[in-house]
Coordinates of C-alpha atoms in Angstrom, one line a residue:
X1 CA -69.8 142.2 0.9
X2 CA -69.2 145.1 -2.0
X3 CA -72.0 145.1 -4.7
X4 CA -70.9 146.2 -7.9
X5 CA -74.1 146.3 -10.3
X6 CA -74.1 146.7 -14.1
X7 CA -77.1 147.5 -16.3
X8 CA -77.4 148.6 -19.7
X9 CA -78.6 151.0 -22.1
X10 CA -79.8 152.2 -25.7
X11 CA -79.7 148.0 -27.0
X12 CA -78.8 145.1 -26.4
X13 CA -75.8 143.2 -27.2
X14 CA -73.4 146.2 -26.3
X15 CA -71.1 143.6 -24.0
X16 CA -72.4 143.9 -20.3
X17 CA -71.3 140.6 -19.5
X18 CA -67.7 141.2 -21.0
X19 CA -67.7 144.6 -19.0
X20 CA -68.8 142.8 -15.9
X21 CA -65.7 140.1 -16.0
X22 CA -63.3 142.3 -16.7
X23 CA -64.3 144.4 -14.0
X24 CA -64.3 141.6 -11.9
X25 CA -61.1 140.7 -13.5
X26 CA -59.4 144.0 -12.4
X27 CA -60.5 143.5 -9.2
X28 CA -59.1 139.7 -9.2
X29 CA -55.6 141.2 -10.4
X30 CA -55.8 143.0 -7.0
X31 CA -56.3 140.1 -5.0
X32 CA -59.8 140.6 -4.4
X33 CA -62.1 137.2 -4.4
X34 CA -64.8 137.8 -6.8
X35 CA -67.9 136.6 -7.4
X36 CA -70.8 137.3 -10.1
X37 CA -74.3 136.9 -10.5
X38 CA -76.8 137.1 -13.6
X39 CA -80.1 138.2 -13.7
X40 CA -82.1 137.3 -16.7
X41 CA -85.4 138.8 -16.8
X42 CA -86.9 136.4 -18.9
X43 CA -89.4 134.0 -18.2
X44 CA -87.9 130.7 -18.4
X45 CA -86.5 128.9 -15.2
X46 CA -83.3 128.7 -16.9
X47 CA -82.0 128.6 -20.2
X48 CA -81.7 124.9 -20.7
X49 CA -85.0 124.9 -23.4
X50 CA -84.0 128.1 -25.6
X51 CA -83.2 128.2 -29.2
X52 CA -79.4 128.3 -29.2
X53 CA -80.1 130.1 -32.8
X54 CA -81.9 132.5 -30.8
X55 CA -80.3 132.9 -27.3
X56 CA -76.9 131.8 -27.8
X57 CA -74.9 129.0 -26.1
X58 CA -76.3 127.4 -23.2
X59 CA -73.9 126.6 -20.6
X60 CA -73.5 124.4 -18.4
X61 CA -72.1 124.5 -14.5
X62 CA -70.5 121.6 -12.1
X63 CA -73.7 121.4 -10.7
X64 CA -75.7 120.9 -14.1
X65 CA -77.0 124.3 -13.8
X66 CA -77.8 125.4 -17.8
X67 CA -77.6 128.8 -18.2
X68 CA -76.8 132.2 -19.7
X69 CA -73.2 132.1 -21.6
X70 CA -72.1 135.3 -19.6
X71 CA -72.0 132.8 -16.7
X72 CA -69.2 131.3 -18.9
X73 CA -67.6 134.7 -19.8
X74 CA -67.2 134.9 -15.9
X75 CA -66.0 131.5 -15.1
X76 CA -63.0 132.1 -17.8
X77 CA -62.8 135.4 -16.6
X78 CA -62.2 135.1 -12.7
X79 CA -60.7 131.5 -12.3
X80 CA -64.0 130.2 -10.7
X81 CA -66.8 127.4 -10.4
X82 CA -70.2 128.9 -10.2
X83 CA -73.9 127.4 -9.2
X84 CA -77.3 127.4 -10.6
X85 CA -78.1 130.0 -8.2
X86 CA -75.7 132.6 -10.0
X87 CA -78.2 132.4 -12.2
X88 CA -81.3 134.5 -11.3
X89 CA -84.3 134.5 -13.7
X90 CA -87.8 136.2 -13.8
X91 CA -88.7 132.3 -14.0
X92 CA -87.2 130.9 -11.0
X93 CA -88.3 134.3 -9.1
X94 CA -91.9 134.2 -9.5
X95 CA -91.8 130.2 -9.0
X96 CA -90.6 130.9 -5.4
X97 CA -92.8 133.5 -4.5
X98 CA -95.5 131.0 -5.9
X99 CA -94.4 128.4 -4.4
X100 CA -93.9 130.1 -0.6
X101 CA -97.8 131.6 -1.3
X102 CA -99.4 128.0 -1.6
X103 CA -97.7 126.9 1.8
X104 CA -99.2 130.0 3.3
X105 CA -95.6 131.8 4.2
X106 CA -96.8 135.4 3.7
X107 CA -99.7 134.6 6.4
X108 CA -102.7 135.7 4.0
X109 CA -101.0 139.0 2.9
X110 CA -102.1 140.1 -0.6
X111 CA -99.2 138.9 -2.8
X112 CA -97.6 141.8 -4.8
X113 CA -94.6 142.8 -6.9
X114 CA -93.5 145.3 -4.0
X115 CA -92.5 143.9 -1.4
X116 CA -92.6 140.2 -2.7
X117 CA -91.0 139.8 -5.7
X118 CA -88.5 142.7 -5.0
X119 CA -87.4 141.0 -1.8
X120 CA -87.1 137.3 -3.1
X121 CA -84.6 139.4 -5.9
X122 CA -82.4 140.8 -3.1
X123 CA -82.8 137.8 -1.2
X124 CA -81.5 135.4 -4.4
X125 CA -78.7 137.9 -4.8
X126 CA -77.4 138.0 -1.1
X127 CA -77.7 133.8 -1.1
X128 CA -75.7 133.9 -4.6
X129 CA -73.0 136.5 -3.1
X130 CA -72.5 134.9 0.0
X131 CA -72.0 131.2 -1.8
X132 CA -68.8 129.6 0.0
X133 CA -66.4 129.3 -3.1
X134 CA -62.6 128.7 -4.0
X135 CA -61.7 126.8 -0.9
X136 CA -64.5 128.2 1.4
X137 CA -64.3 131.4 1.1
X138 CA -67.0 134.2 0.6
X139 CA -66.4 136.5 -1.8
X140 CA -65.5 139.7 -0.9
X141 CA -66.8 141.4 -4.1
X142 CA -70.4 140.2 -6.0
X143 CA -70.7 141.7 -9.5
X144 CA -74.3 141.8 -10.5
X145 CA -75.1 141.7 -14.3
X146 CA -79.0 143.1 -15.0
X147 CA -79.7 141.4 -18.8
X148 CA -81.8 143.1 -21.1
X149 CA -82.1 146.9 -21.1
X150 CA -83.3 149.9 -19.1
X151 CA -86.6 150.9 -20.4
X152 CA -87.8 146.8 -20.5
X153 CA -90.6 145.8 -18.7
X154 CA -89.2 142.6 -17.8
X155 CA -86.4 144.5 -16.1
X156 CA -88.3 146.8 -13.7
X157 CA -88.8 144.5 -10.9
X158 CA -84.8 143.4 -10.7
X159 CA -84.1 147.3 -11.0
X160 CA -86.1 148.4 -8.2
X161 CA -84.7 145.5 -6.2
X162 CA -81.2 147.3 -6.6
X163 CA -83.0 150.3 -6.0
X164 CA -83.7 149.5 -2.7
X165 CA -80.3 147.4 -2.3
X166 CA -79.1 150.7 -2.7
X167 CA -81.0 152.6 -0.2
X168 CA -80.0 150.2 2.5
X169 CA -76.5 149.8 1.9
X170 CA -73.6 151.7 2.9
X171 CA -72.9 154.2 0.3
X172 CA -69.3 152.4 -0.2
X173 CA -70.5 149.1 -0.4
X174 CA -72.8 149.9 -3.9
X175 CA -71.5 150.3 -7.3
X176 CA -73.7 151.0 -10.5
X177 CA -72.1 150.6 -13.3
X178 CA -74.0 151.6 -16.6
X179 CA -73.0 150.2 -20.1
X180 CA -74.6 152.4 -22.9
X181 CA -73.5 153.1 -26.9
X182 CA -71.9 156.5 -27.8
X183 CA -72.1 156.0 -31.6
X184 CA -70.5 157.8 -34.4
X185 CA -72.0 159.8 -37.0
X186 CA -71.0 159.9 -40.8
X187 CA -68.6 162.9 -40.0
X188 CA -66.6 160.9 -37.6
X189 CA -68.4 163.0 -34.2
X190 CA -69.5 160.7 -31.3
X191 CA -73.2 161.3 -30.1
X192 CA -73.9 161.4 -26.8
X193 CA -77.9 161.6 -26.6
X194 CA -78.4 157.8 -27.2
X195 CA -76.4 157.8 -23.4
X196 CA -78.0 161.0 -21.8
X197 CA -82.2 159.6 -22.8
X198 CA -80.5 156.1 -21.3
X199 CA -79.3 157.8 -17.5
X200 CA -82.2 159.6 -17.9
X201 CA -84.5 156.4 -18.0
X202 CA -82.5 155.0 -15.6
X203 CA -82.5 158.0 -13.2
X204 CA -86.6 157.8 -13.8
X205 CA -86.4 154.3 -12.1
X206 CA -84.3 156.4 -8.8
X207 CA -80.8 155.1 -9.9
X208 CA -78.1 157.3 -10.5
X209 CA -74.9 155.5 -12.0
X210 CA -71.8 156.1 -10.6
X211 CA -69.5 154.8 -13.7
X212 CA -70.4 155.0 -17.2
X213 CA -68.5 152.6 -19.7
X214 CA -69.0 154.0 -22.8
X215 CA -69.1 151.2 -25.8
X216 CA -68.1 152.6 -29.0
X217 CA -66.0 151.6 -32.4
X218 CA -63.2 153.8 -30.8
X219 CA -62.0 155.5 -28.3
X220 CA -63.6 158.7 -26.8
X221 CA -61.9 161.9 -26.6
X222 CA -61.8 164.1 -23.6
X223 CA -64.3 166.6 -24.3
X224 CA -67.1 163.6 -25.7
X225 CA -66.2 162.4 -22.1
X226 CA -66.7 166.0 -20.6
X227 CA -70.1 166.2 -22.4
X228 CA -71.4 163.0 -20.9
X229 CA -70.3 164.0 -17.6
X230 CA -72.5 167.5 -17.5
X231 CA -75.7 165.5 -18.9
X232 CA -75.5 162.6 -16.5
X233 CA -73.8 164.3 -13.4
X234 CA -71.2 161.6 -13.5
X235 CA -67.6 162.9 -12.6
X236 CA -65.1 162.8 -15.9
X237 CA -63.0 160.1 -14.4
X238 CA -66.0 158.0 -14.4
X239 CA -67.1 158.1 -17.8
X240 CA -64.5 155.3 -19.3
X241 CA -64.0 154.8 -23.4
X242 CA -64.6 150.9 -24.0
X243 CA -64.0 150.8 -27.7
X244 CA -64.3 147.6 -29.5
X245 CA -61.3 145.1 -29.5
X246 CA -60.4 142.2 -31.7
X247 CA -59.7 139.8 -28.4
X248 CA -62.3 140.0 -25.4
X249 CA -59.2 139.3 -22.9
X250 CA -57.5 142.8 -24.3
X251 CA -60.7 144.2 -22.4
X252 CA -59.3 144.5 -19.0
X253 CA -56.2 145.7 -19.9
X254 CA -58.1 148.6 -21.7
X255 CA -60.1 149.3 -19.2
X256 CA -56.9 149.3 -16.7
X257 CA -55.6 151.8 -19.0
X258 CA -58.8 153.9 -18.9
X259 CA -58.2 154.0 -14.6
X260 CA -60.9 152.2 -14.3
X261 CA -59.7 150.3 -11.3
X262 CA -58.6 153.5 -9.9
X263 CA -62.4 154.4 -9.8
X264 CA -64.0 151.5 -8.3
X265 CA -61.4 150.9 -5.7
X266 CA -62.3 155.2 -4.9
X267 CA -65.9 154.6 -5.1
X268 CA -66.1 151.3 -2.7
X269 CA -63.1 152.0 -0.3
X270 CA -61.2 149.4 -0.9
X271 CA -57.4 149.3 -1.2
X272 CA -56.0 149.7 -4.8
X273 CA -53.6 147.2 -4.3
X274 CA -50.6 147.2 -7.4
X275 CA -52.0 144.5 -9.5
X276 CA -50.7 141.4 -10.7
X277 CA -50.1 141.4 -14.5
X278 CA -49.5 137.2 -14.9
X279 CA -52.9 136.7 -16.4
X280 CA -52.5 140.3 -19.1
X281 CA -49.0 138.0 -20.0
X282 CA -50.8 134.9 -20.2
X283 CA -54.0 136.3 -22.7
X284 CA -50.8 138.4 -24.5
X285 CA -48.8 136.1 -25.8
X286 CA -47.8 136.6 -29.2
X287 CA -48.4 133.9 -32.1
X288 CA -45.8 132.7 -34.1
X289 CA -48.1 129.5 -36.1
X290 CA -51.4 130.0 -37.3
X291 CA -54.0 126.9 -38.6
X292 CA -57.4 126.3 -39.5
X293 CA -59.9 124.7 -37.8
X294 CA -63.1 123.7 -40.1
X295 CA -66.4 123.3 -37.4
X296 CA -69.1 121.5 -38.9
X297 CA -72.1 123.2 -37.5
X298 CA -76.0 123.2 -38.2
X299 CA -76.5 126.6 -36.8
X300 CA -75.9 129.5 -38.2
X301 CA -74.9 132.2 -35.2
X302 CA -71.2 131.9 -33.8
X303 CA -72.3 132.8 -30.4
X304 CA -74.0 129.2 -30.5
X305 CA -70.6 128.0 -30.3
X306 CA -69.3 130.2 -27.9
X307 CA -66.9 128.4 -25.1
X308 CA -65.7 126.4 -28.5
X309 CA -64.4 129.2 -30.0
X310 CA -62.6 130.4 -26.5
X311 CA -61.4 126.9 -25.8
X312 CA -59.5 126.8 -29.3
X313 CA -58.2 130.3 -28.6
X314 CA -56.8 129.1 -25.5
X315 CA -55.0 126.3 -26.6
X316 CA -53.9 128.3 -29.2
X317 CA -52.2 131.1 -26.7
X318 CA -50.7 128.0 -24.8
X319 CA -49.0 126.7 -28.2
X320 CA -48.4 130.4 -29.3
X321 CA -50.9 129.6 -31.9
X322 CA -53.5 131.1 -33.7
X323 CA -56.7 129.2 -34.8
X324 CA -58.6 130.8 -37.6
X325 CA -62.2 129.0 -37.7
X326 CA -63.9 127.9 -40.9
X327 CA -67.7 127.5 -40.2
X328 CA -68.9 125.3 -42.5
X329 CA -72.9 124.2 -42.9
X330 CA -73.5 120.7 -42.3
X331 CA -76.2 120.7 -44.8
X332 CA -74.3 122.4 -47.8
X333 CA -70.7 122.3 -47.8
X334 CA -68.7 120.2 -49.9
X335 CA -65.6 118.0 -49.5
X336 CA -63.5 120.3 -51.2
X337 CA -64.1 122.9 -47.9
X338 CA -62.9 120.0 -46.0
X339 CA -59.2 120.1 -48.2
X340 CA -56.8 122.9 -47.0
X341 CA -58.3 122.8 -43.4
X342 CA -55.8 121.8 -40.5
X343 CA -58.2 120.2 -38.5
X344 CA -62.1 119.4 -38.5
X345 CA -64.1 120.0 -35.0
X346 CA -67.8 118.7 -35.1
X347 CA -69.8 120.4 -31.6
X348 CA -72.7 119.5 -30.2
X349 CA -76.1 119.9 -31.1
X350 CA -80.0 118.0 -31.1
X351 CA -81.9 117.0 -33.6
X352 CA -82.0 115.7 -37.1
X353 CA -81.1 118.1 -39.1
X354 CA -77.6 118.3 -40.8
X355 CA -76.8 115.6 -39.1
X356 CA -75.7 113.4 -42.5
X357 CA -73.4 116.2 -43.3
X358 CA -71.0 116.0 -39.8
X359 CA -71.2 112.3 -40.4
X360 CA -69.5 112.9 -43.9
X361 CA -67.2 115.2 -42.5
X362 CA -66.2 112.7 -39.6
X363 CA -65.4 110.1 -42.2
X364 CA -63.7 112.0 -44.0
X365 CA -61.4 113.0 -41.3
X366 CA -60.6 109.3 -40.4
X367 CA -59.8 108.5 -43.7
X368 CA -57.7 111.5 -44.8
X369 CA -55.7 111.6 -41.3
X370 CA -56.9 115.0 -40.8
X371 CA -56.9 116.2 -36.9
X372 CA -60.4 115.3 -35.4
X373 CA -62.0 116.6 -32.6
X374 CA -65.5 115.6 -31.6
X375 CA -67.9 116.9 -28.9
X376 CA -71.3 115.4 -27.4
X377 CA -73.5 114.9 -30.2
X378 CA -69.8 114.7 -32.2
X379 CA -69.0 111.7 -30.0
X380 CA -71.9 110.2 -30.9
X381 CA -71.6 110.9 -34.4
X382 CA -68.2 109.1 -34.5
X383 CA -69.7 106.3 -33.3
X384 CA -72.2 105.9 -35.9
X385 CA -69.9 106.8 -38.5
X386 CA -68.0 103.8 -37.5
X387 CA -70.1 101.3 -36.9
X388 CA -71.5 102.1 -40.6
X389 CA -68.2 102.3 -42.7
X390 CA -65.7 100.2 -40.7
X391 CA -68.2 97.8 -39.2
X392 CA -70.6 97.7 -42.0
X393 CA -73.9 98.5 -40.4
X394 CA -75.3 100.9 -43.2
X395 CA -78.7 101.8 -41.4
X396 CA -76.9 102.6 -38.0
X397 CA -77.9 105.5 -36.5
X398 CA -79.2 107.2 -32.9
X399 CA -82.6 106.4 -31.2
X400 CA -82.8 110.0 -31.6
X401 CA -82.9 109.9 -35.2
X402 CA -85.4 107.9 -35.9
X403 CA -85.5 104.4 -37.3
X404 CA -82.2 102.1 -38.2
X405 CA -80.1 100.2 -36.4
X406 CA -79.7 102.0 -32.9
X407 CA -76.1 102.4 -31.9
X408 CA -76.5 105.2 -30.1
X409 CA -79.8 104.8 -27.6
X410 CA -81.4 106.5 -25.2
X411 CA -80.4 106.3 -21.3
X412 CA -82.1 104.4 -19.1
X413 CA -82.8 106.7 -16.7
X414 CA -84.6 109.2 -19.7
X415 CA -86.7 106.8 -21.0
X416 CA -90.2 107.7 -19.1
X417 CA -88.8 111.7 -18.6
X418 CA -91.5 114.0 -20.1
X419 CA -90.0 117.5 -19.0
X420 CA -87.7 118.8 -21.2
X421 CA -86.2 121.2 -18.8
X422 CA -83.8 120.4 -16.6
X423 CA -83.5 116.8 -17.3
X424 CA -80.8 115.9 -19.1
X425 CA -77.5 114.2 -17.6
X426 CA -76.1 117.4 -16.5
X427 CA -72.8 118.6 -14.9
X428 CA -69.7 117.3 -13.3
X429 CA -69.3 113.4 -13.8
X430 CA -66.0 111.3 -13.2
X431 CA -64.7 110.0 -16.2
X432 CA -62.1 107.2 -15.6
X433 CA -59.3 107.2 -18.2
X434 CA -57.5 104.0 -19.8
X435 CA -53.9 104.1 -19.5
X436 CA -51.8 104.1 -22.3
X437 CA -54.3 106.1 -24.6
X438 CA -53.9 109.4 -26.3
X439 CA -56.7 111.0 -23.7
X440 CA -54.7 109.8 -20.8
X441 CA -51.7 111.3 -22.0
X442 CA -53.4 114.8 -22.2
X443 CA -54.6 115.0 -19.5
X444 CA -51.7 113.3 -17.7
X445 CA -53.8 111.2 -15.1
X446 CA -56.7 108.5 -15.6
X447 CA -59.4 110.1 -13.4
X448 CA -60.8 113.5 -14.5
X449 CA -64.0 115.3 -13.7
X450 CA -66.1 116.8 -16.9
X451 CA -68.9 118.5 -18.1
X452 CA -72.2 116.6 -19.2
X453 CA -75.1 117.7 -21.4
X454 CA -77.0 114.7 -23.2
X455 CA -80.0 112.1 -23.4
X456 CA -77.7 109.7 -25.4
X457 CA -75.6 107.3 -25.0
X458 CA -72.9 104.1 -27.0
X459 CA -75.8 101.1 -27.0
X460 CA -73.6 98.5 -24.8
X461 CA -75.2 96.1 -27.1
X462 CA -72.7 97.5 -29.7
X463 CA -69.8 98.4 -27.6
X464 CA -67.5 94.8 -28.4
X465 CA -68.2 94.6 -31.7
X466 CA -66.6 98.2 -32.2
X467 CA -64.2 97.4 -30.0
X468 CA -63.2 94.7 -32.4
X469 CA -63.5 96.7 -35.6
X470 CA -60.5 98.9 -34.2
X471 CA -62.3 101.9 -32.6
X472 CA -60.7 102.2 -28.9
X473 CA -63.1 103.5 -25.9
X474 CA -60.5 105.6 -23.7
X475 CA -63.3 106.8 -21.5
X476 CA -66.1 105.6 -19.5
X477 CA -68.7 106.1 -16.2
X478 CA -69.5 103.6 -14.8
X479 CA -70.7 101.4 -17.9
X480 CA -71.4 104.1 -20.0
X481 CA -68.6 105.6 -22.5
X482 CA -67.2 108.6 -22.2
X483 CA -64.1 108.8 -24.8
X484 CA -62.9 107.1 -28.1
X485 CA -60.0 107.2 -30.5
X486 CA -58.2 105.7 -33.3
X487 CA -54.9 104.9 -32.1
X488 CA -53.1 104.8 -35.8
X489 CA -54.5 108.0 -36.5
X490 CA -52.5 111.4 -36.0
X491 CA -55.0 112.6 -33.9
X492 CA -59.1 111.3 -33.4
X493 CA -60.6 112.0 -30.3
X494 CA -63.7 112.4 -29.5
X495 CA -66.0 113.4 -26.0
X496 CA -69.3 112.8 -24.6
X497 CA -68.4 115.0 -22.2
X498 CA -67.9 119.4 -23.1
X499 CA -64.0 119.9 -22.2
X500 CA -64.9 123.2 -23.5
X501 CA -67.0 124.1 -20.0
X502 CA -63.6 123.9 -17.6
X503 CA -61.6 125.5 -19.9
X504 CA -59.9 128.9 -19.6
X505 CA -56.8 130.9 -20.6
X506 CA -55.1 129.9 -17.4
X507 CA -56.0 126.2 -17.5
X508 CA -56.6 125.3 -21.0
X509 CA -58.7 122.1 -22.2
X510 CA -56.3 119.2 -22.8
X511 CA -58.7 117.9 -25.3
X512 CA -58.1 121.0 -27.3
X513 CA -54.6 121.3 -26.2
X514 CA -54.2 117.9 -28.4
X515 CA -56.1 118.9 -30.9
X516 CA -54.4 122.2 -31.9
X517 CA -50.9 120.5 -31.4
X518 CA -52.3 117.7 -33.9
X519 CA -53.3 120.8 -36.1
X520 CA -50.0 122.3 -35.7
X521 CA -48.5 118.8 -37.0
X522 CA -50.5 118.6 -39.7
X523 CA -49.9 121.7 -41.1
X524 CA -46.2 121.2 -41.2
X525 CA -46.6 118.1 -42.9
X526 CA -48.4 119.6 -45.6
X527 CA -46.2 122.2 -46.2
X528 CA -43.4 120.0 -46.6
X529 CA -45.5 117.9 -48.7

């Protein structure tokens, strides 16, 4: 097994986990198996009861796993199906440690960060590495993604974990990589001290990176990369320019132009095999339609929404189409913003608020014939839309709204569940699809495995008589439904399920894939109109 571990510098938010998939990515093109793990130093088990407004999207894995959207980035990245245990936390660290202390397992031994802590780190990291994946297989390359930044407190446990990883591995089985910001002054000149006070904090800690990636708002010249090298005693070919890019898949094929590859293959010994360029064609594709997607959304921060936005992108490369997104807020926009959209896309979400303005923009969808694509709390939404201006139940709403007529309710099986963590109906689920219906066309067969993340479900007590008001249930599991539609409308879809969570540039949603089409339609129409 080849460790390749990336920390980062100077602030947050410079794009570890993007630097760690394409690397993993250039690796992949070289017919490498990859796998990745993330460490999060934070607290919480996982990431399932964070403020999305704060933390970003929280995603979800085949085995219900919620966690950090970089796990995403890697799944999209690499072609793969990761587990909870790619996940590593501060959280789910120190509960083991606890947790093998109260059985007695350390034999009456004082319980301390070092050895303890440090070796359940290197021990979740082996287990995640050596995970049986894509047919079977072990991987034959881990990348290693340490959140936060150098100089945290929360980080220093994880980092002297890979300090130690490092002393007992073979010199070419060990990559540190170091992500830091080489920002640019007023006169155009790129300073290099945020990066030197960053290796030098690192070096503190008895880790000496062997690549620095270098994030800045262009590319670095020779003698800025010259400069870093004599400050951080990192060879020239190893300092690599990452400048920022309008597309995160043009981020590998940047990198492979900075020799990157060439480095890593050096460094860990392995054979830089000529890579195969089918997935750069694939992300590459040029656009020759563009529409407008409105998403009706109650929070403010786009990263909220992340594996949305990259599932319309790639059904937009597989339709050589580019999807511009209008965010709209469900609490303030008008029906005018609705207009000269080409589609409308309500997402998931919890709670109460905003949630009469994605009603009003799911009605009028169905009643203007404008493209609609709803997800989880969407699907929901749909449903009580429905039942209130087609059936004529003007009080329906969702037992988690509060009071009304309950079309939506809660499972069964969440009823008497007082944890919040961990508890929802998470992960893969069969879905069986009814032949005939617009779903089972996209996807092209009637049983299908999706993504789950909900309390909620379509009251059965409800289910006939919107059956019999028109609104068609394409999906279920088991008795629970998973999928409706409008059959006379040009496209109205909507999923309990998150299509977006198994969807990458290679294997695009077919959800989506309907959805832009129907976008695509809807725009020509209009311009002949």
């Amino acid at each position: 097994m080849k460790y390749i571990v990336v920390t980062g510098g100077v602030m947050s938010g410079l794009g570890k986990g993007i630097t760690t998939a394409s690397i993993g990515r250039l690796l992949k093109n070289r017919g490498y198996l990859v796998t990745a793990v993330k460490i999060d130093p934070y607290l919480n088990i996982d990431a399932g009861t964070m403020n999305p407004a704060q933390h970003g999207e929280v995603f979800v894995l085949s085995d219900g796993g919620e966690v950090d959207l970089d796990l995403g980035n890697y799944e999209r990245f690499l072609d793969i199906n990761l587990k909870s245990i790619h996940n590593i936390t501060t959280g789910k660290v120190y509960r083991n440690v606890i947790e093998k202390e109260r059985r007695g397992d350390f034999l009456g031994a004082t319980v301390q960060i070092i050895p303890h802590i440090t070796d359940e780190i290197r021990h979740c990291i082996s287990r995640a590495a050596n995970e049986e994946a894509n047919g079977g297989r072990v991987a034959d390359i881990c990348m290693v993604e340490v959140g936060g930044t150098v100089g945290d407190i929360e980080s220093m446990p994880f980092l002297e974990a890979v300090r130690q990883m490092h002393g007992e591995l073979a010199p070419e089985d060990m990559l540190l990589v170091h992500v830091t910001l080489v920002p640019m002054d007023t006169m155009g000149d790129f300073k290099t001290k945020p990066t030197q006070h960053s290796v030098k904090a690192l070096r503190e800690l008895g880790l000496q990176p062997d690549i620095i990636v270098a994030r800045s708002s262009d590319v670095i010249g020779p003698q800025t990369k010259k400069k870093i090298s004599t400050f951080t005693d990192v060879p020239v070919k190893a300092v690599v320019s990452a400048k920022d890019a309008p597309d995160i898949y043009q981020i590998p094929m940047e990198l492979e132009k900075e020799g990157l590859a060439d480095v890593v293959c050096s460094y860990l010994s392995l054979e830089n095999r000529e890579p195969d360029t089918a997935w750069y064609r694939v992300v590459s594709q040029e656009y020759t339609n563009r529409v407008t997607v409105a998403i009706v959304s109650k929070y403010g921060i786009e990263d909220v929404y992340m594996s949305i936005k990259e599932s319309l992108k790639h059904a937009g490369r597989a339709l050589s189409t580019e999807v511009n997104i209008r965010w709209l807020d469900a609490e303030t926009f008008e029906p005018r913003d609705l207009a000269d959209v080409d589609g409308i896309l309500i997402p998931g979400g919890f709670g109460k608020r905003g949630i009469e303005g994605k009603i009003r923009a799911i009605q009028y969808a169905r009643e203007n014939n404008k493209p609609y694509l709803g997800l989880c709390l969407g699907f929901q939404l749909s449903v009580i839309e429905y039942a209130r201006h087609v059936l004529g139940i003007e009080n329906a709403t969702s037992e988690e709204m509060g009071e009304g007529t309950h079309v939506i309710a809660i499972l069964p099986e969440q009823e008497d569940v007082s944890d919040l963590g961990g508890t929802m109906r998470l992960g893969n689920c069969d879905v069986t699809l009814k032949e005939g219906t617009n779903v089972a066309g996209l996807y092209g067969k009637t049983a299908i495995v999706e993504r789950h993340r909900h309390r909620y479900e379509v009251n059965p007590e409800f289910i006939a008589d919107l059956k019999g008001a028109g609104l068609v249930f394409s999906g279920t599991c088991g008795p629970r439904m998973e999928v409706c539609e409008i059959p006379d409308h040009p496209f109205y879809l909507a999923t309990q399920f998150h299509p977006e969570f198994k969807s990458s540039p290679t294997n695009p949603s077919p959800p989506y894939i309907g959805f832009v089409e129907a976008c695509k339609k809807n725009k020509s129409r209009s311009e002949i109109r």
